[in-house]
PDB file of C-alpha atoms in Angstrom:
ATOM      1  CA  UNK A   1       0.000   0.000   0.000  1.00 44.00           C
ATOM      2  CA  UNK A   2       2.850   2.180   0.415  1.00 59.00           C
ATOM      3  CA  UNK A   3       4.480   2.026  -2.952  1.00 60.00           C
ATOM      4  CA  UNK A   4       0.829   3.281  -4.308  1.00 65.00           C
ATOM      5  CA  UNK A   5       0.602   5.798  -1.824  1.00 78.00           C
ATOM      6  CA  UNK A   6       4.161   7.370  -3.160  1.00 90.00           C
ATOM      7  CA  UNK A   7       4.057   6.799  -6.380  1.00 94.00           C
ATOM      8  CA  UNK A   8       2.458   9.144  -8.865  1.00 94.00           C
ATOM      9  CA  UNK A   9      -0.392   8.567 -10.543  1.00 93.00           C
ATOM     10  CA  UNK A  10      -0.438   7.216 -14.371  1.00 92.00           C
ATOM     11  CA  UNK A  11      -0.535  10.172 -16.367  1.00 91.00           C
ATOM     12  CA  UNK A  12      -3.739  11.542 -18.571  1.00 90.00           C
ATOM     13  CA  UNK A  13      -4.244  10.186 -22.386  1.00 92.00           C
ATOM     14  CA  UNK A  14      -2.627  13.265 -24.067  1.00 90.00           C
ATOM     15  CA  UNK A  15       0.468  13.483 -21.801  1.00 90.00           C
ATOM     16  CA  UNK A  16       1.114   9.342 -22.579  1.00 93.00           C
ATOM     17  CA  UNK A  17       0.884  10.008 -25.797  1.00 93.00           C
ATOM     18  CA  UNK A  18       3.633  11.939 -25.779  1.00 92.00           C
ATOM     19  CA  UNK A  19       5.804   9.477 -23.658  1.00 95.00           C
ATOM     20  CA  UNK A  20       6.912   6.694 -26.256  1.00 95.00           C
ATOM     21  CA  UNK A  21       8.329  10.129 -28.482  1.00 94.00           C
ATOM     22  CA  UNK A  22      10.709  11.043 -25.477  1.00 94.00           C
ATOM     23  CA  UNK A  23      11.506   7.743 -25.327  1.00 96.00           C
ATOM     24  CA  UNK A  24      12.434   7.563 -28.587  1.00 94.00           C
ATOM     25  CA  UNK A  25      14.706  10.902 -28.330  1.00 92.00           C
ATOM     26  CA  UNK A  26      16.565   9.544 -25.368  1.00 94.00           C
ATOM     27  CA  UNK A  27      17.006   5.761 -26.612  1.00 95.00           C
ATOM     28  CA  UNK A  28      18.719   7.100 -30.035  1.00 93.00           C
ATOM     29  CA  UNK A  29      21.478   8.495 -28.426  1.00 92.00           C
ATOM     30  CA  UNK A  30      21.585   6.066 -25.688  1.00 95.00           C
ATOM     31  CA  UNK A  31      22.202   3.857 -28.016  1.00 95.00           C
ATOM     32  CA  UNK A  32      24.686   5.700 -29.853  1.00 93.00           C
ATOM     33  CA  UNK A  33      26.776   6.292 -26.880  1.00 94.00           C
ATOM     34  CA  UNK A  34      26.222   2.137 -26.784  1.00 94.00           C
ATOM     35  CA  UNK A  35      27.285   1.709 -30.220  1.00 94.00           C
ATOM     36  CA  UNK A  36      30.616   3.748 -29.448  1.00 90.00           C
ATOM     37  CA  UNK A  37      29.042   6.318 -31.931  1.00 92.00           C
ATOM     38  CA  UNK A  38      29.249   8.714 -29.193  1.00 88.00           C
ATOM     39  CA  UNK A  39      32.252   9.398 -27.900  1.00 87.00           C
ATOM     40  CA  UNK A  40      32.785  10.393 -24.187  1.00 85.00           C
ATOM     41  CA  UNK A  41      35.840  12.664 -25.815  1.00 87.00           C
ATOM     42  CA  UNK A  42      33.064  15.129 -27.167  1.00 81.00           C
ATOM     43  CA  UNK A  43      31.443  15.991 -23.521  1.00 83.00           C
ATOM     44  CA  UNK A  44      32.857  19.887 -24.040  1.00 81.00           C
ATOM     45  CA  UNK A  45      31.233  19.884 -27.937  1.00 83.00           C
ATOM     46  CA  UNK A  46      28.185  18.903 -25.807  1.00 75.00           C
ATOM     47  CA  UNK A  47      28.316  21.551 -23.095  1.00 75.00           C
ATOM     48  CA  UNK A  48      29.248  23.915 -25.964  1.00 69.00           C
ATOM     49  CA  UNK A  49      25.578  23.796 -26.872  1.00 70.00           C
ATOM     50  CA  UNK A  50      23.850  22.742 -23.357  1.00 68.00           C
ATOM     51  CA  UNK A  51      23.084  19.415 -24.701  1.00 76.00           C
ATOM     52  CA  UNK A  52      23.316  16.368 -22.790  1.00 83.00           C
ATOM     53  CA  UNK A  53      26.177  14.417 -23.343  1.00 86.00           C
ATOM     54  CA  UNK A  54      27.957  11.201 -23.508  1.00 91.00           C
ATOM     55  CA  UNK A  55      28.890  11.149 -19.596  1.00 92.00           C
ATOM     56  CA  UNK A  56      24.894  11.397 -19.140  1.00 94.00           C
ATOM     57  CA  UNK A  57      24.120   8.533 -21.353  1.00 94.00           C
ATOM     58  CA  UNK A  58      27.166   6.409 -19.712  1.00 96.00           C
ATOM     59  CA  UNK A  59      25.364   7.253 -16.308  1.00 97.00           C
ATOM     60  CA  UNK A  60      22.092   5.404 -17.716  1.00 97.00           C
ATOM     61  CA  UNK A  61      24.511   2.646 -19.335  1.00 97.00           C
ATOM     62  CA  UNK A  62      25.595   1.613 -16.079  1.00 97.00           C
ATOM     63  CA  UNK A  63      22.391   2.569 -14.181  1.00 98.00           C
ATOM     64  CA  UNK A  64      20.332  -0.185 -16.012  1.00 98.00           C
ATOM     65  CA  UNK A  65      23.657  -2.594 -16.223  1.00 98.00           C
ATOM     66  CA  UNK A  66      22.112  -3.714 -12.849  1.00 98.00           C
ATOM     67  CA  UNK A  67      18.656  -4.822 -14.467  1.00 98.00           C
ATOM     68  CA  UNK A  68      18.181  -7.660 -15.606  1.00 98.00           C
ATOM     69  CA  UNK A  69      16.333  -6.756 -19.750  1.00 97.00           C
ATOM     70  CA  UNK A  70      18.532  -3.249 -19.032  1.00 97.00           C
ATOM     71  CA  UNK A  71      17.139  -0.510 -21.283  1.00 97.00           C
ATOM     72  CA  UNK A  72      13.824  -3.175 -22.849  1.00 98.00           C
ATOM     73  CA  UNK A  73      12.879  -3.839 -18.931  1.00 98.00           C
ATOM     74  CA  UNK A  74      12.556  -0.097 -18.373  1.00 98.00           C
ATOM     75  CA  UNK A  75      10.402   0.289 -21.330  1.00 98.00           C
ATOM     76  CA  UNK A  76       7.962  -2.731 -20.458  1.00 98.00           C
ATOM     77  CA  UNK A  77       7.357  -0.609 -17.084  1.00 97.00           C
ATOM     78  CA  UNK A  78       6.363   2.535 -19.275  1.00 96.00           C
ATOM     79  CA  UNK A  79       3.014   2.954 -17.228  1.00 95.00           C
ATOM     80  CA  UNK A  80       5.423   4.255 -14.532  1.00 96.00           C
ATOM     81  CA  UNK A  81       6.945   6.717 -16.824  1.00 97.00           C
ATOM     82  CA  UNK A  82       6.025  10.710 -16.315  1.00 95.00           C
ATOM     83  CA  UNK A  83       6.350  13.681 -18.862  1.00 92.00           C
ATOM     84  CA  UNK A  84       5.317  17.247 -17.789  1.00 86.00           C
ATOM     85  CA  UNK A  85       5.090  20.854 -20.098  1.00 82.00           C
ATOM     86  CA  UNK A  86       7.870  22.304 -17.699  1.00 75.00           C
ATOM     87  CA  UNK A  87       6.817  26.506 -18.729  1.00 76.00           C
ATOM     88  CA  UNK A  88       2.880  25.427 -18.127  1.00 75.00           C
ATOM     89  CA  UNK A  89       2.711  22.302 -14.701  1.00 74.00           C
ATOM     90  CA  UNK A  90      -1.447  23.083 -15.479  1.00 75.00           C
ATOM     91  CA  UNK A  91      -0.851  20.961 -18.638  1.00 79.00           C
ATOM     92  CA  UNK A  92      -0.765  17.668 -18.972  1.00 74.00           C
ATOM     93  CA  UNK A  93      -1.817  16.774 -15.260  1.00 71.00           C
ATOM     94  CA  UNK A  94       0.479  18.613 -13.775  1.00 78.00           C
ATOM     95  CA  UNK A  95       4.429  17.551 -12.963  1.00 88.00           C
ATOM     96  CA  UNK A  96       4.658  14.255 -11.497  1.00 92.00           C
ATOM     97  CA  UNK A  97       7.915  15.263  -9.140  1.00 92.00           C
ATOM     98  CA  UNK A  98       5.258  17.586  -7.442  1.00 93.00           C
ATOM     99  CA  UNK A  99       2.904  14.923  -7.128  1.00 94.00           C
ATOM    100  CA  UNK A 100       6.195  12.584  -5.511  1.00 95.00           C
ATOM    101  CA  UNK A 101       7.034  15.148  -3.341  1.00 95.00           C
ATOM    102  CA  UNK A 102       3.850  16.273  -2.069  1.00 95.00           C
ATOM    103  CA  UNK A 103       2.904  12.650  -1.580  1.00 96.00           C
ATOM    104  CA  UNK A 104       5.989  12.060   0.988  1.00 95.00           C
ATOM    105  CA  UNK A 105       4.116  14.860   2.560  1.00 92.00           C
ATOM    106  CA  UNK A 106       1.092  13.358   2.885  1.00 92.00           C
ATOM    107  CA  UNK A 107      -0.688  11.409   5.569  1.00 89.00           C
ATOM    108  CA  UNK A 108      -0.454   8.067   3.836  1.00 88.00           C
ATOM    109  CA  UNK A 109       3.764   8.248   4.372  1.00 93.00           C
ATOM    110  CA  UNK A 110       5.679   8.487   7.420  1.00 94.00           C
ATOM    111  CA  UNK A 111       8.749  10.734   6.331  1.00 95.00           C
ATOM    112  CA  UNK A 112       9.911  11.791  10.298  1.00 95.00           C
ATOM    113  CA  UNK A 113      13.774   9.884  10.240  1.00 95.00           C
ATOM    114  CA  UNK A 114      13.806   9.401   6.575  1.00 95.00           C
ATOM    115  CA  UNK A 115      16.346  10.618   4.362  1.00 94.00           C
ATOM    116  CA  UNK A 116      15.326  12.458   1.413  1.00 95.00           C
ATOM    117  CA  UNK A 117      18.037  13.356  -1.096  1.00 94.00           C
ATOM    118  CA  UNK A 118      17.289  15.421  -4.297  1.00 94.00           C
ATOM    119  CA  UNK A 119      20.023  15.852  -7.274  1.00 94.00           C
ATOM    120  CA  UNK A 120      19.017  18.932  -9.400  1.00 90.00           C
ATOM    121  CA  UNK A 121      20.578  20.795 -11.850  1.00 86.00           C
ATOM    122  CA  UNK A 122      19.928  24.448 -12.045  1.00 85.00           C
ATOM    123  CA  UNK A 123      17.180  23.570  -9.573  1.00 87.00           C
ATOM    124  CA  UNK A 124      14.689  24.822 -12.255  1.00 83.00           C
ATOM    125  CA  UNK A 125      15.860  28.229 -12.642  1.00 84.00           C
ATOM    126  CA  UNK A 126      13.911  28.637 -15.761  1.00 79.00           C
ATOM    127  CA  UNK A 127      10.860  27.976 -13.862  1.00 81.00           C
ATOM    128  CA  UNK A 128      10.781  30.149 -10.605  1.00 82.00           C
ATOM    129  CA  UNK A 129       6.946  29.004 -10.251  1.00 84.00           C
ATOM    130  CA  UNK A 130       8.369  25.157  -9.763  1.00 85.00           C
ATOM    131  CA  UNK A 131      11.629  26.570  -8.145  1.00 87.00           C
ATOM    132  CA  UNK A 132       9.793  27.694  -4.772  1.00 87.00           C
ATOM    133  CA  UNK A 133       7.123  25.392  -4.609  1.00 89.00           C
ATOM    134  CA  UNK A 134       9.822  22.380  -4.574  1.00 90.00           C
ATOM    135  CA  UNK A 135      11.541  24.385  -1.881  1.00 89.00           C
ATOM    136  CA  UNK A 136       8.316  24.561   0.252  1.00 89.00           C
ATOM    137  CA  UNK A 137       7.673  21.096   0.104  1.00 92.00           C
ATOM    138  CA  UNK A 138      10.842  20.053   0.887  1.00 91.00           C
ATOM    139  CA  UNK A 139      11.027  22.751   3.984  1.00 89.00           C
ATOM    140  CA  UNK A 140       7.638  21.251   4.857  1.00 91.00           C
ATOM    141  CA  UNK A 141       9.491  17.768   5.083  1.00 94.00           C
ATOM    142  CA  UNK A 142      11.624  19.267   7.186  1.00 91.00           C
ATOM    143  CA  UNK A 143       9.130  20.017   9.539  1.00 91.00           C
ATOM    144  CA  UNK A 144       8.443  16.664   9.937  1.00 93.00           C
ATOM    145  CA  UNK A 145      12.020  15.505  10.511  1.00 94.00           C
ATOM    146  CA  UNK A 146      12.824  14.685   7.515  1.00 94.00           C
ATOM    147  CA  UNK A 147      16.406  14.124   6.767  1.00 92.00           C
ATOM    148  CA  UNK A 148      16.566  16.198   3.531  1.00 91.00           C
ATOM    149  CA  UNK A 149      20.054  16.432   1.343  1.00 89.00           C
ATOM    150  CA  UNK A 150      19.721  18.299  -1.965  1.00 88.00           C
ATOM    151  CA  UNK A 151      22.373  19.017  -4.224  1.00 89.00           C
ATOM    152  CA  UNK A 152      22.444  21.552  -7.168  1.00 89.00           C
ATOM    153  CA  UNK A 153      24.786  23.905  -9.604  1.00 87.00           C
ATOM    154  CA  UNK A 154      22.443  26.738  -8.275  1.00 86.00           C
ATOM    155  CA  UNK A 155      23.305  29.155  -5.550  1.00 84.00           C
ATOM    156  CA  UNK A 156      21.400  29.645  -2.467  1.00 82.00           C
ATOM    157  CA  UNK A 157      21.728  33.327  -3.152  1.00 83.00           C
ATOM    158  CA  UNK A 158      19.465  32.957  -6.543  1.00 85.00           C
ATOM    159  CA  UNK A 159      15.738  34.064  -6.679  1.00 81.00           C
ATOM    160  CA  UNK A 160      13.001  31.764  -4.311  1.00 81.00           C
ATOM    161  CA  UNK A 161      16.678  30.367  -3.448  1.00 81.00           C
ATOM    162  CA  UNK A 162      17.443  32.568  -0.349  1.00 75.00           C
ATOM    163  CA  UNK A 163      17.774  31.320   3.134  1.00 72.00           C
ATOM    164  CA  UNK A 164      17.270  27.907   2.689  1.00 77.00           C
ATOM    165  CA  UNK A 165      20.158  25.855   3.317  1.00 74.00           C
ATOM    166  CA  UNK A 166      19.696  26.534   7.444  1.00 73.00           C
ATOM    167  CA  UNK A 167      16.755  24.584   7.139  1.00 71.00           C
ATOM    168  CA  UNK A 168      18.006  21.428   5.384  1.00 71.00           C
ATOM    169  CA  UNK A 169      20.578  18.790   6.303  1.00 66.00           C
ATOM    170  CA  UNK A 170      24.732  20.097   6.843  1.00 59.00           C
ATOM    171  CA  UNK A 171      25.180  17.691   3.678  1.00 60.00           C
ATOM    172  CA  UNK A 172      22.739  20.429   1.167  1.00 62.00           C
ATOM    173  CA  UNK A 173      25.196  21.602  -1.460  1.00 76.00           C
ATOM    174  CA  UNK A 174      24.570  24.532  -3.614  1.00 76.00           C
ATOM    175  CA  UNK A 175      26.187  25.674  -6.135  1.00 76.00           C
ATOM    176  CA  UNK A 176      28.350  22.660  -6.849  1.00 80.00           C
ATOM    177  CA  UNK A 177      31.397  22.831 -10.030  1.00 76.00           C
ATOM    178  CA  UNK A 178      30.232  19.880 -10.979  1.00 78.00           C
ATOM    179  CA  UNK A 179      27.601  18.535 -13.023  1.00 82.00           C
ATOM    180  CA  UNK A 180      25.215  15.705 -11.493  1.00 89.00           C
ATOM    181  CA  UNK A 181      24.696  12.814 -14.612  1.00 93.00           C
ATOM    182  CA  UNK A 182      21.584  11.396 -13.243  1.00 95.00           C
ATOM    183  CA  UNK A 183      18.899  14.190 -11.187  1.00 94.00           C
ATOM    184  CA  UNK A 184      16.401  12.223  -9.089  1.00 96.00           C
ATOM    185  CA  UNK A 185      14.495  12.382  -5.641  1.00 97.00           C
ATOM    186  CA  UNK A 186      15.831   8.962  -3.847  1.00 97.00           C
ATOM    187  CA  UNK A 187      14.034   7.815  -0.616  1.00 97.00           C
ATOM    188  CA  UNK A 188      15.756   6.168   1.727  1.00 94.00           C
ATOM    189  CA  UNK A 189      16.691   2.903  -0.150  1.00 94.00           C
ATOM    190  CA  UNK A 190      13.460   2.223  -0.892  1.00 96.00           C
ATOM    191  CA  UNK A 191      12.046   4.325  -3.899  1.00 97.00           C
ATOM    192  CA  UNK A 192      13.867   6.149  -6.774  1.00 98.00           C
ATOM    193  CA  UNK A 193      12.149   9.023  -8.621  1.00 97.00           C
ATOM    194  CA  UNK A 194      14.673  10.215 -11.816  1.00 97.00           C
ATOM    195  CA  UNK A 195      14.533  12.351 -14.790  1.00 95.00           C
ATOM    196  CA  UNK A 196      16.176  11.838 -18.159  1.00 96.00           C
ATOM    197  CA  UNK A 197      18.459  13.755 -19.947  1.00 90.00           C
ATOM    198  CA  UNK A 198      17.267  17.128 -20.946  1.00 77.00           C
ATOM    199  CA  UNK A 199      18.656  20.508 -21.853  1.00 68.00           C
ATOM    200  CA  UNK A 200      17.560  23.448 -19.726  1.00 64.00           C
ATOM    201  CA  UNK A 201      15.426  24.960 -22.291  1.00 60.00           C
ATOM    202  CA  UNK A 202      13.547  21.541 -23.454  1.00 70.00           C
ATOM    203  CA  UNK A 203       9.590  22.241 -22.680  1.00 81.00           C
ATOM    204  CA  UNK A 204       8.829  18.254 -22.475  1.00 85.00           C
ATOM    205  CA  UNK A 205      10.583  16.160 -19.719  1.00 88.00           C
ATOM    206  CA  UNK A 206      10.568  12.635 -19.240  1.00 94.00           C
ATOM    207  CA  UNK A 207      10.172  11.147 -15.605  1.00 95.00           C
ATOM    208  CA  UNK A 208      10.246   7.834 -13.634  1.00 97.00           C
ATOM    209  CA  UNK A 209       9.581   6.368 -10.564  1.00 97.00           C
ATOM    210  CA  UNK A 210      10.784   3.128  -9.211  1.00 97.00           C
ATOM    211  CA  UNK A 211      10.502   0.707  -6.566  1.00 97.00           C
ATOM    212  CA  UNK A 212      13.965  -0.645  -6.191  1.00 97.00           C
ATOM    213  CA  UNK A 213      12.836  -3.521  -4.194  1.00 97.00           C
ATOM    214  CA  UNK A 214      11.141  -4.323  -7.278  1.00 96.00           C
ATOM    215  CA  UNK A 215      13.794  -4.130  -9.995  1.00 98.00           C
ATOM    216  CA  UNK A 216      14.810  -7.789 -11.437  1.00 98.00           C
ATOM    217  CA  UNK A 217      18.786  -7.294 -10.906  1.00 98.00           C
ATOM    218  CA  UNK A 218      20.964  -9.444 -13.083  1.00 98.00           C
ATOM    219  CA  UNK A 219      23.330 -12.018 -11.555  1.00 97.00           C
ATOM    220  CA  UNK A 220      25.965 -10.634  -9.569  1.00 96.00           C
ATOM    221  CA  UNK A 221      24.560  -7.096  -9.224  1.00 97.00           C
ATOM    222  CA  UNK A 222      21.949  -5.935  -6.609  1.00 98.00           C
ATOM    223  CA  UNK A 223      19.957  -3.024  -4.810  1.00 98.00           C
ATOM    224  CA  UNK A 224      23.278  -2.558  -2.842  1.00 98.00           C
ATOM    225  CA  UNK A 225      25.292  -2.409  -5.922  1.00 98.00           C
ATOM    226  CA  UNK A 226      22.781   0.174  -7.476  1.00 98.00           C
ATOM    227  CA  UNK A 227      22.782   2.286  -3.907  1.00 98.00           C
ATOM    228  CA  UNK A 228      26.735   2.892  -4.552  1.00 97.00           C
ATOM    229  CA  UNK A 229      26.098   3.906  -8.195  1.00 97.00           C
ATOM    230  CA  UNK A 230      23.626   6.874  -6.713  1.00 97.00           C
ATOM    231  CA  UNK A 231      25.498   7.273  -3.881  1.00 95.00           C
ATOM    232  CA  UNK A 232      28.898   8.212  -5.811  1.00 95.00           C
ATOM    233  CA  UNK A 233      26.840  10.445  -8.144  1.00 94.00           C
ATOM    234  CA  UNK A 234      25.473  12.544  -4.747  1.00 92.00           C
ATOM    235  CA  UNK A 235      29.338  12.478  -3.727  1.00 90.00           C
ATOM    236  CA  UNK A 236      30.601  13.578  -7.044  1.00 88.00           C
ATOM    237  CA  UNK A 237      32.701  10.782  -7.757  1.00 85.00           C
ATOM    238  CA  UNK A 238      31.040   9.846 -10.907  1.00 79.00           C
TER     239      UNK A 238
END
């Protein structure tokens, strides 16, 4: 009952109708960077344009190394895939992250003692709207002892931005040098909520959440295993 109480709910008709296309756009250059046709020697032609590059799509390689069906296993659990209009959260149901986060708010979950870590970006600075209701949520959870981490290239100085790191855990990180590979919302070591590679200015975003309990690992790899992964990318180490 908890997984359904977290996780968001499927998405309306016209937004899923949209979701096999961003699959598409992500897959063909996940599979390039698969194929060797993308070199990890480009990342700076990348960056020269704010596209994602090949370290993002080597992030994802190894991510669903650890499933067993890899890249066809996270397609065949599509219904748990998310896609929101990022200038206008009224279309298309809304964002699902909102709907994650606002649901470890709720009544139905327990979040006192939990850790909470979020891995951001610019922390939506094109969307100030989204910007400060994340950061309300996530001060909410913190008046409810939450143990909330978040970690983002933005500074705490920005707009909707100031004031908050004396609320959140001594591990919060703004304005880091380096660039996160994977952003997600992971709870505890329980339930994984990630985006897909975007650029900043890309009006359709592609979202999942996860039950790592439920993911079929392959032979020799495990939750444990995957844990480290997301754990080095929080550090920095990856």
């Amino acid at each position: 009952m908890e997984c359904n109480s977290i996780a968001p709910k499927r998405d309306p008709e016209d937004a899923q109708e949209l979701i096999p296309e961003l699959w598409e756009g992500f897959k063909e250059n996940y599979l390039a960077l698969k194929r060797g046709e993308m070199k990890l020697e480009d990342e700076p032609k990348y960056r020269g344009i704010s596209s994602p590059g090949p370290s993002q799509y080597k992030a994802f390689l190894t991510f669903f190394s650890f499933i067993n069906g890899e890249e066809d296993w996270i397609w065949e659990q599509r219904d748990n895939m998310h896609m929101h209009y990022i200038f206008d959260l009224s279309r298309y149901g809304g964002s699902s992250l909102l709907e994650f986060l606002q649901n470890l708010n709720s009544s139905d979950y327990d979040c006192k003692g939990k850790k909470i870590t979020l891995v951001s970006g610019s922390f939506w600075r094109s969307n100030p709207n989204l910007r400060e209701t994340v950061i309300s949520i996530l001060l909410y959870l913190c008046g409810k002892k939450a143990v909330v981490q978040a970690i983002t290239q933005a500074n705490e100085t920005e707009p909707n931005m100031i004031g908050i790191s004396r609320f959140l855990d001594r591990k919060l990180s703004f304005n880091t040098e380096k660039r996160r590979p994977i952003h997600f919302v992971l709870v505890e070591d329980k339930y994984l909520f990630y985006e897909f590679p975007h650029t900043e200015s890309t009006w359709f975003r592609l979202n999942m959440f996860l039950d790592l309990d439920k993911i079929p690992y392959k032979k020799g790899k495990s939750k444990a295993g995957l844990l480290r992964f997301f754990n080095k990318i929080i550090k920095g180490k990856l």
